């Protein structure tokens, strides 16, 4: 997040007077407590998502997490008082149906190959709860960020890059504290032994961490630019494109005779078409609604 904020400052510099910079500093002091709470929520959600996938399984996790746009629209209404039009709501439903169909309508042989073994009902229920909680936390955090960055006061004193740096720096402090208290005392069992068992070289792990760093910075850059200039609902809608892109890359990079579940199939193409159609429809519905100046646009 810090890197994304610094990159945003470099690429999208703000033209502020000394008075505006002073007002921004004062506003940040007022928001300090809120930003700390949002940072804690972000870290909690980032940890919980791992447990959600482990308990629910990747397939069920995708189905439950696809409800994100519904959470986003609901939170935007409750916190910001902004609603979505019937056309936008219909587009959201199309996206959720398309993402859920990737798993719910999956051929039985593919489902067996990916799931392998059945999990207990209690662990699955726990995984579903974790998944919904994760989605709710992320959308709540982004909705609050939208309320801060799009308020009349923040338009005058606070830029998205500054907010991103402030939030990111607090997340780094939390992660360093957990690294010191939890990971370091268990370094052998959590890091060294699993790497040896998998036969992973330190250079390979370092390369992946560096790649993850730059990818995450790019994601945060785009996420908070959208939150500041559009809406959380649009951000959540666009995550459907992530799923389609991930399937396409998986087919290109990992599809072979052994990993058939990574290959693109007619079923995946059909569901991807539905998702893309929903995203395009949402954009068209938003453009149509923006032509009505009296409505609160989402």
mmCIF file of C-alpha atoms in Angstrom:
data_model
loop_
_atom_site.group_PDB
_atom_site.id
_atom_site.type_symbol
_atom_site.label_atom_id
_atom_site.label_comp_id
_atom_site.label_asym_id
_atom_site.label_seq_id
_atom_site.Cartn_x
_atom_site.Cartn_y
_atom_site.Cartn_z
ATOM 1 C CA UNK A 1 0.000 0.000 0.000
ATOM 2 C CA UNK A 2 2.807 2.410 0.862
ATOM 3 C CA UNK A 3 4.507 1.718 -2.466
ATOM 4 C CA UNK A 4 1.206 2.196 -4.291
ATOM 5 C CA UNK A 5 0.630 5.505 -2.514
ATOM 6 C CA UNK A 6 4.125 6.757 -3.371
ATOM 7 C CA UNK A 7 3.629 5.650 -6.969
ATOM 8 C CA UNK A 8 0.311 7.509 -7.091
ATOM 9 C CA UNK A 9 2.010 10.645 -5.759
ATOM 10 C CA UNK A 10 4.618 10.348 -8.502
ATOM 11 C CA UNK A 11 2.259 9.645 -11.389
ATOM 12 C CA UNK A 12 -0.664 11.781 -10.217
ATOM 13 C CA UNK A 13 0.930 14.700 -8.359
ATOM 14 C CA UNK A 14 -1.391 17.064 -6.557
ATOM 15 C CA UNK A 15 -1.112 20.826 -6.944
ATOM 16 C CA UNK A 16 -1.601 22.045 -3.403
ATOM 17 C CA UNK A 17 -0.831 25.355 -1.845
ATOM 18 C CA UNK A 18 0.974 25.514 1.533
ATOM 19 C CA UNK A 19 -2.371 26.301 3.170
ATOM 20 C CA UNK A 20 -3.980 23.207 1.649
ATOM 21 C CA UNK A 21 -1.052 21.036 2.752
ATOM 22 C CA UNK A 22 -1.455 22.334 6.296
ATOM 23 C CA UNK A 23 -5.185 21.622 6.195
ATOM 24 C CA UNK A 24 -4.436 18.110 4.921
ATOM 25 C CA UNK A 25 -2.090 17.488 7.851
ATOM 26 C CA UNK A 26 -4.754 18.623 10.311
ATOM 27 C CA UNK A 27 -7.371 16.432 8.645
ATOM 28 C CA UNK A 28 -5.079 13.399 8.860
ATOM 29 C CA UNK A 29 -4.777 13.924 12.600
ATOM 30 C CA UNK A 30 -8.563 13.811 12.867
ATOM 31 C CA UNK A 31 -8.678 10.591 10.824
ATOM 32 C CA UNK A 32 -5.794 8.840 12.589
ATOM 33 C CA UNK A 33 -7.996 6.727 14.848
ATOM 34 C CA UNK A 34 -10.279 5.687 11.982
ATOM 35 C CA UNK A 35 -7.328 4.752 9.777
ATOM 36 C CA UNK A 36 -5.861 2.564 12.531
ATOM 37 C CA UNK A 37 -9.181 0.703 12.829
ATOM 38 C CA UNK A 38 -9.358 0.226 9.060
ATOM 39 C CA UNK A 39 -5.779 -1.065 9.030
ATOM 40 C CA UNK A 40 -6.630 -3.617 11.722
ATOM 41 C CA UNK A 41 -9.699 -4.687 9.745
ATOM 42 C CA UNK A 42 -7.617 -5.049 6.578
ATOM 43 C CA UNK A 43 -5.059 -7.232 8.354
ATOM 44 C CA UNK A 44 -7.797 -9.315 9.981
ATOM 45 C CA UNK A 45 -9.458 -9.923 6.601
ATOM 46 C CA UNK A 46 -6.152 -10.796 4.912
ATOM 47 C CA UNK A 47 -5.499 -13.471 7.554
ATOM 48 C CA UNK A 48 -9.074 -14.743 7.628
ATOM 49 C CA UNK A 49 -9.176 -15.291 3.863
ATOM 50 C CA UNK A 50 -6.565 -18.052 4.201
ATOM 51 C CA UNK A 51 -8.697 -19.896 6.753
ATOM 52 C CA UNK A 52 -11.779 -19.377 4.587
ATOM 53 C CA UNK A 53 -10.163 -21.122 1.615
ATOM 54 C CA UNK A 54 -8.761 -23.893 3.816
ATOM 55 C CA UNK A 55 -12.088 -24.716 5.475
ATOM 56 C CA UNK A 56 -14.527 -24.063 2.631
ATOM 57 C CA UNK A 57 -12.347 -25.209 -0.242
ATOM 58 C CA UNK A 58 -11.475 -23.091 -3.254
ATOM 59 C CA UNK A 59 -14.667 -23.896 -5.159
ATOM 60 C CA UNK A 60 -17.138 -23.003 -2.407
ATOM 61 C CA UNK A 61 -14.999 -19.987 -1.514
ATOM 62 C CA UNK A 62 -15.385 -18.652 -5.066
ATOM 63 C CA UNK A 63 -19.144 -19.057 -4.914
ATOM 64 C CA UNK A 64 -19.508 -17.257 -1.573
ATOM 65 C CA UNK A 65 -16.986 -14.544 -2.388
ATOM 66 C CA UNK A 66 -18.801 -13.777 -5.638
ATOM 67 C CA UNK A 67 -21.507 -12.145 -3.502
ATOM 68 C CA UNK A 68 -19.121 -9.223 -2.918
ATOM 69 C CA UNK A 69 -21.003 -6.780 -5.187
ATOM 70 C CA UNK A 70 -24.161 -7.356 -3.147
ATOM 71 C CA UNK A 71 -22.298 -6.546 0.085
ATOM 72 C CA UNK A 72 -20.793 -3.468 -1.583
ATOM 73 C CA UNK A 73 -24.159 -2.161 -2.770
ATOM 74 C CA UNK A 74 -25.750 -2.772 0.649
ATOM 75 C CA UNK A 75 -22.927 -1.083 2.587
ATOM 76 C CA UNK A 76 -22.850 1.844 0.197
ATOM 77 C CA UNK A 77 -26.545 2.402 0.872
ATOM 78 C CA UNK A 78 -26.239 2.005 4.666
ATOM 79 C CA UNK A 79 -23.097 4.148 5.080
ATOM 80 C CA UNK A 80 -23.262 6.644 2.227
ATOM 81 C CA UNK A 81 -26.967 6.646 1.452
ATOM 82 C CA UNK A 82 -26.268 5.912 -2.213
ATOM 83 C CA UNK A 83 -28.401 3.455 -4.109
ATOM 84 C CA UNK A 84 -28.026 1.489 -7.311
ATOM 85 C CA UNK A 85 -30.571 1.604 -10.104
ATOM 86 C CA UNK A 86 -32.641 -1.397 -11.109
ATOM 87 C CA UNK A 87 -30.470 -1.832 -14.209
ATOM 88 C CA UNK A 88 -27.285 -1.745 -12.121
ATOM 89 C CA UNK A 89 -28.783 -4.235 -9.667
ATOM 90 C CA UNK A 90 -29.733 -6.539 -12.550
ATOM 91 C CA UNK A 91 -26.156 -6.352 -13.870
ATOM 92 C CA UNK A 92 -24.807 -7.239 -10.400
ATOM 93 C CA UNK A 93 -27.101 -10.267 -10.266
ATOM 94 C CA UNK A 94 -25.852 -11.371 -13.698
ATOM 95 C CA UNK A 95 -22.228 -11.141 -12.496
ATOM 96 C CA UNK A 96 -22.914 -13.066 -9.282
ATOM 97 C CA UNK A 97 -24.808 -15.761 -11.197
ATOM 98 C CA UNK A 98 -21.977 -16.074 -13.727
ATOM 99 C CA UNK A 99 -19.319 -16.437 -11.030
ATOM 100 C CA UNK A 100 -21.384 -18.879 -8.974
ATOM 101 C CA UNK A 101 -22.138 -20.962 -12.063
ATOM 102 C CA UNK A 102 -18.431 -21.593 -12.507
ATOM 103 C CA UNK A 103 -18.668 -23.948 -9.535
ATOM 104 C CA UNK A 104 -22.327 -24.814 -9.038
ATOM 105 C CA UNK A 105 -22.765 -25.953 -12.652
ATOM 106 C CA UNK A 106 -19.328 -27.511 -12.932
ATOM 107 C CA UNK A 107 -19.230 -30.970 -14.579
ATOM 108 C CA UNK A 108 -19.181 -33.738 -11.996
ATOM 109 C CA UNK A 109 -15.856 -35.186 -13.101
ATOM 110 C CA UNK A 110 -14.149 -31.813 -12.786
ATOM 111 C CA UNK A 111 -15.696 -31.252 -9.392
ATOM 112 C CA UNK A 112 -14.392 -34.590 -8.160
ATOM 113 C CA UNK A 113 -10.922 -33.890 -9.493
ATOM 114 C CA UNK A 114 -10.659 -30.511 -7.786
ATOM 115 C CA UNK A 115 -12.242 -31.364 -4.463
ATOM 116 C CA UNK A 116 -10.645 -34.770 -3.960
ATOM 117 C CA UNK A 117 -12.133 -35.506 -0.593
ATOM 118 C CA UNK A 118 -15.216 -34.260 1.180
ATOM 119 C CA UNK A 119 -14.880 -32.011 4.182
ATOM 120 C CA UNK A 120 -16.992 -32.222 7.318
ATOM 121 C CA UNK A 121 -20.147 -30.138 7.463
ATOM 122 C CA UNK A 122 -18.903 -28.121 10.427
ATOM 123 C CA UNK A 123 -15.681 -27.082 8.699
ATOM 124 C CA UNK A 124 -17.554 -26.135 5.526
ATOM 125 C CA UNK A 125 -20.025 -24.002 7.482
ATOM 126 C CA UNK A 126 -17.123 -22.342 9.276
ATOM 127 C CA UNK A 127 -15.410 -21.711 5.941
ATOM 128 C CA UNK A 128 -18.571 -20.107 4.520
ATOM 129 C CA UNK A 129 -18.830 -17.840 7.584
ATOM 130 C CA UNK A 130 -15.163 -16.867 7.221
ATOM 131 C CA UNK A 131 -15.661 -16.131 3.508
ATOM 132 C CA UNK A 132 -18.660 -13.879 4.033
ATOM 133 C CA UNK A 133 -16.870 -12.147 6.915
ATOM 134 C CA UNK A 134 -13.815 -11.523 4.742
ATOM 135 C CA UNK A 135 -15.904 -10.060 1.925
ATOM 136 C CA UNK A 136 -17.857 -7.935 4.389
ATOM 137 C CA UNK A 137 -14.649 -6.581 5.991
ATOM 138 C CA UNK A 138 -13.044 -5.656 2.676
ATOM 139 C CA UNK A 139 -16.183 -3.966 1.371
ATOM 140 C CA UNK A 140 -16.769 -2.128 4.652
ATOM 141 C CA UNK A 141 -13.173 -0.870 4.656
ATOM 142 C CA UNK A 142 -13.455 0.321 1.061
ATOM 143 C CA UNK A 143 -16.846 1.939 1.673
ATOM 144 C CA UNK A 144 -15.454 3.940 4.596
ATOM 145 C CA UNK A 145 -12.510 4.930 2.393
ATOM 146 C CA UNK A 146 -14.982 6.141 -0.231
ATOM 147 C CA UNK A 147 -16.827 8.190 2.387
ATOM 148 C CA UNK A 148 -13.531 9.817 3.408
ATOM 149 C CA UNK A 149 -12.117 10.439 -0.059
ATOM 150 C CA UNK A 150 -15.361 11.654 -1.623
ATOM 151 C CA UNK A 151 -16.594 13.906 1.176
ATOM 152 C CA UNK A 152 -16.572 17.662 0.537
ATOM 153 C CA UNK A 153 -13.820 18.156 3.076
ATOM 154 C CA UNK A 154 -11.472 15.484 1.686
ATOM 155 C CA UNK A 155 -11.806 16.894 -1.853
ATOM 156 C CA UNK A 156 -10.167 20.026 -0.514
ATOM 157 C CA UNK A 157 -7.583 18.551 1.854
ATOM 158 C CA UNK A 158 -6.940 14.820 1.317
ATOM 159 C CA UNK A 159 -5.748 12.974 -1.786
ATOM 160 C CA UNK A 160 -6.007 9.196 -2.385
ATOM 161 C CA UNK A 161 -2.214 8.836 -2.444
ATOM 162 C CA UNK A 162 -1.863 10.352 1.019
ATOM 163 C CA UNK A 163 -4.646 8.175 2.404
ATOM 164 C CA UNK A 164 -3.069 5.080 0.856
ATOM 165 C CA UNK A 165 0.326 5.847 2.386
ATOM 166 C CA UNK A 166 -1.215 6.462 5.809
ATOM 167 C CA UNK A 167 -3.279 3.252 5.715
ATOM 168 C CA UNK A 168 -0.388 1.227 4.292
ATOM 169 C CA UNK A 169 2.122 2.426 6.872
ATOM 170 C CA UNK A 170 -0.190 1.296 9.666
ATOM 171 C CA UNK A 171 -0.689 -2.099 8.015
ATOM 172 C CA UNK A 172 3.093 -2.496 7.774
ATOM 173 C CA UNK A 173 3.458 -1.771 11.488
ATOM 174 C CA UNK A 174 0.815 -4.370 12.338
ATOM 175 C CA UNK A 175 2.434 -6.964 10.061
ATOM 176 C CA UNK A 176 5.905 -6.305 11.505
ATOM 177 C CA UNK A 177 4.521 -6.723 15.021
ATOM 178 C CA UNK A 178 2.925 -10.055 14.111
ATOM 179 C CA UNK A 179 6.119 -11.116 12.343
ATOM 180 C CA UNK A 180 8.089 -10.398 15.491
ATOM 181 C CA UNK A 181 5.663 -12.004 17.922
ATOM 182 C CA UNK A 182 4.376 -14.969 15.899
ATOM 183 C CA UNK A 183 6.431 -15.819 12.824
ATOM 184 C CA UNK A 184 9.998 -15.288 14.070
ATOM 185 C CA UNK A 185 9.753 -17.669 17.064
ATOM 186 C CA UNK A 186 8.281 -20.319 14.717
ATOM 187 C CA UNK A 187 10.514 -19.608 11.718
ATOM 188 C CA UNK A 188 11.679 -23.187 11.267
ATOM 189 C CA UNK A 189 8.234 -24.799 11.370
ATOM 190 C CA UNK A 190 6.415 -22.063 9.422
ATOM 191 C CA UNK A 191 9.018 -21.217 6.768
ATOM 192 C CA UNK A 192 12.131 -23.398 6.620
ATOM 193 C CA UNK A 193 10.598 -26.875 6.987
ATOM 194 C CA UNK A 194 7.742 -26.328 4.473
ATOM 195 C CA UNK A 195 10.220 -24.954 1.926
ATOM 196 C CA UNK A 196 12.487 -27.959 2.359
ATOM 197 C CA UNK A 197 9.555 -30.366 2.065
ATOM 198 C CA UNK A 198 8.423 -28.688 -1.163
ATOM 199 C CA UNK A 199 11.978 -28.483 -2.509
ATOM 200 C CA UNK A 200 11.686 -24.716 -2.997
ATOM 201 C CA UNK A 201 14.875 -22.704 -3.309
ATOM 202 C CA UNK A 202 15.243 -19.441 -1.380
ATOM 203 C CA UNK A 203 15.899 -17.596 -4.636
ATOM 204 C CA UNK A 204 12.593 -18.832 -6.045
ATOM 205 C CA UNK A 205 10.695 -17.746 -2.938
ATOM 206 C CA UNK A 206 12.407 -14.344 -3.014
ATOM 207 C CA UNK A 207 11.490 -13.891 -6.683
ATOM 208 C CA UNK A 208 7.840 -14.674 -5.967
ATOM 209 C CA UNK A 209 7.754 -12.262 -3.036
ATOM 210 C CA UNK A 210 9.198 -9.477 -5.193
ATOM 211 C CA UNK A 211 6.693 -10.257 -7.941
ATOM 212 C CA UNK A 212 3.873 -10.294 -5.387
ATOM 213 C CA UNK A 213 5.076 -6.941 -4.031
ATOM 214 C CA UNK A 214 4.825 -5.203 -7.407
ATOM 215 C CA UNK A 215 1.519 -6.882 -8.278
ATOM 216 C CA UNK A 216 0.004 -5.878 -4.932
ATOM 217 C CA UNK A 217 1.220 -2.307 -5.374
ATOM 218 C CA UNK A 218 -0.467 -2.153 -8.768
ATOM 219 C CA UNK A 219 -3.692 -3.610 -7.382
ATOM 220 C CA UNK A 220 -3.813 -1.130 -4.490
ATOM 221 C CA UNK A 221 -3.060 1.747 -6.865
ATOM 222 C CA UNK A 222 -6.015 0.862 -9.097
ATOM 223 C CA UNK A 223 -8.334 -0.064 -6.203
ATOM 224 C CA UNK A 224 -8.048 3.224 -4.352
ATOM 225 C CA UNK A 225 -8.096 5.303 -7.507
ATOM 226 C CA UNK A 226 -11.459 3.691 -8.305
ATOM 227 C CA UNK A 227 -12.702 4.167 -4.724
ATOM 228 C CA UNK A 228 -11.737 7.853 -4.792
ATOM 229 C CA UNK A 229 -13.145 8.594 -8.256
ATOM 230 C CA UNK A 230 -16.063 6.178 -8.604
ATOM 231 C CA UNK A 231 -17.568 3.729 -6.100
ATOM 232 C CA UNK A 232 -16.978 0.582 -4.088
ATOM 233 C CA UNK A 233 -19.732 -1.136 -6.044
ATOM 234 C CA UNK A 234 -17.832 -0.632 -9.307
ATOM 235 C CA UNK A 235 -14.659 -1.911 -7.641
ATOM 236 C CA UNK A 236 -16.444 -5.046 -6.453
ATOM 237 C CA UNK A 237 -18.054 -5.542 -9.875
ATOM 238 C CA UNK A 238 -14.673 -5.359 -11.604
ATOM 239 C CA UNK A 239 -13.304 -8.140 -9.398
ATOM 240 C CA UNK A 240 -15.360 -10.482 -11.574
ATOM 241 C CA UNK A 241 -12.898 -9.705 -14.359
ATOM 242 C CA UNK A 242 -10.136 -10.964 -12.048
ATOM 243 C CA UNK A 243 -11.718 -14.405 -12.006
ATOM 244 C CA UNK A 244 -12.000 -14.484 -15.786
ATOM 245 C CA UNK A 245 -8.406 -13.316 -16.168
ATOM 246 C CA UNK A 246 -7.158 -15.879 -13.646
ATOM 247 C CA UNK A 247 -8.850 -18.699 -15.560
ATOM 248 C CA UNK A 248 -7.327 -17.502 -18.827
ATOM 249 C CA UNK A 249 -3.833 -17.303 -17.346
ATOM 250 C CA UNK A 250 -4.237 -20.695 -15.676
ATOM 251 C CA UNK A 251 -5.093 -22.230 -19.028
ATOM 252 C CA UNK A 252 -2.069 -20.590 -20.641
ATOM 253 C CA UNK A 253 0.444 -21.349 -17.871
ATOM 254 C CA UNK A 254 -0.674 -24.542 -16.134
ATOM 255 C CA UNK A 255 -2.948 -26.533 -18.435
ATOM 256 C CA UNK A 256 -1.519 -29.965 -19.206
ATOM 257 C CA UNK A 257 -2.515 -33.629 -19.109
ATOM 258 C CA UNK A 258 -2.026 -33.826 -15.348
ATOM 259 C CA UNK A 259 -3.709 -30.541 -14.365
ATOM 260 C CA UNK A 260 -6.838 -30.776 -16.458
ATOM 261 C CA UNK A 261 -8.784 -28.655 -13.976
ATOM 262 C CA UNK A 262 -6.647 -25.656 -14.984
ATOM 263 C CA UNK A 263 -7.674 -25.906 -18.637
ATOM 264 C CA UNK A 264 -10.266 -23.661 -20.252
ATOM 265 C CA UNK A 265 -13.469 -25.513 -21.035
ATOM 266 C CA UNK A 266 -16.724 -24.675 -22.812
ATOM 267 C CA UNK A 267 -18.368 -24.345 -19.393
ATOM 268 C CA UNK A 268 -15.764 -21.796 -18.241
ATOM 269 C CA UNK A 269 -16.044 -19.835 -21.476
ATOM 270 C CA UNK A 270 -19.827 -19.651 -21.130
ATOM 271 C CA UNK A 271 -19.663 -18.472 -17.510
ATOM 272 C CA UNK A 272 -16.911 -15.978 -18.376
ATOM 273 C CA UNK A 273 -19.107 -14.559 -21.130
ATOM 274 C CA UNK A 274 -21.926 -14.062 -18.600
ATOM 275 C CA UNK A 275 -19.556 -12.273 -16.176
ATOM 276 C CA UNK A 276 -18.140 -9.972 -18.871
ATOM 277 C CA UNK A 277 -21.670 -9.259 -20.110
ATOM 278 C CA UNK A 278 -22.679 -8.312 -16.567
ATOM 279 C CA UNK A 279 -19.692 -5.965 -16.162
ATOM 280 C CA UNK A 280 -20.422 -4.267 -19.494
ATOM 281 C CA UNK A 281 -24.100 -3.988 -18.568
ATOM 282 C CA UNK A 282 -23.223 -2.395 -15.233
ATOM 283 C CA UNK A 283 -21.029 0.150 -16.997
ATOM 284 C CA UNK A 284 -23.797 0.952 -19.475
ATOM 285 C CA UNK A 285 -26.357 1.255 -16.646
ATOM 286 C CA UNK A 286 -24.012 3.579 -14.714
ATOM 287 C CA UNK A 287 -23.471 5.747 -17.786
ATOM 288 C CA UNK A 288 -27.226 5.914 -18.329
ATOM 289 C CA UNK A 289 -27.825 6.865 -14.721
ATOM 290 C CA UNK A 290 -25.148 9.566 -14.765
ATOM 291 C CA UNK A 291 -27.214 11.398 -17.378
ATOM 292 C CA UNK A 292 -29.832 11.968 -14.642
ATOM 293 C CA UNK A 293 -28.237 14.709 -12.522
ATOM 294 C CA UNK A 294 -30.645 14.543 -9.559
ATOM 295 C CA UNK A 295 -29.912 10.881 -8.728
ATOM 296 C CA UNK A 296 -27.183 9.735 -6.396
ATOM 297 C CA UNK A 297 -24.940 7.641 -8.555
ATOM 298 C CA UNK A 298 -23.254 4.471 -7.278
#
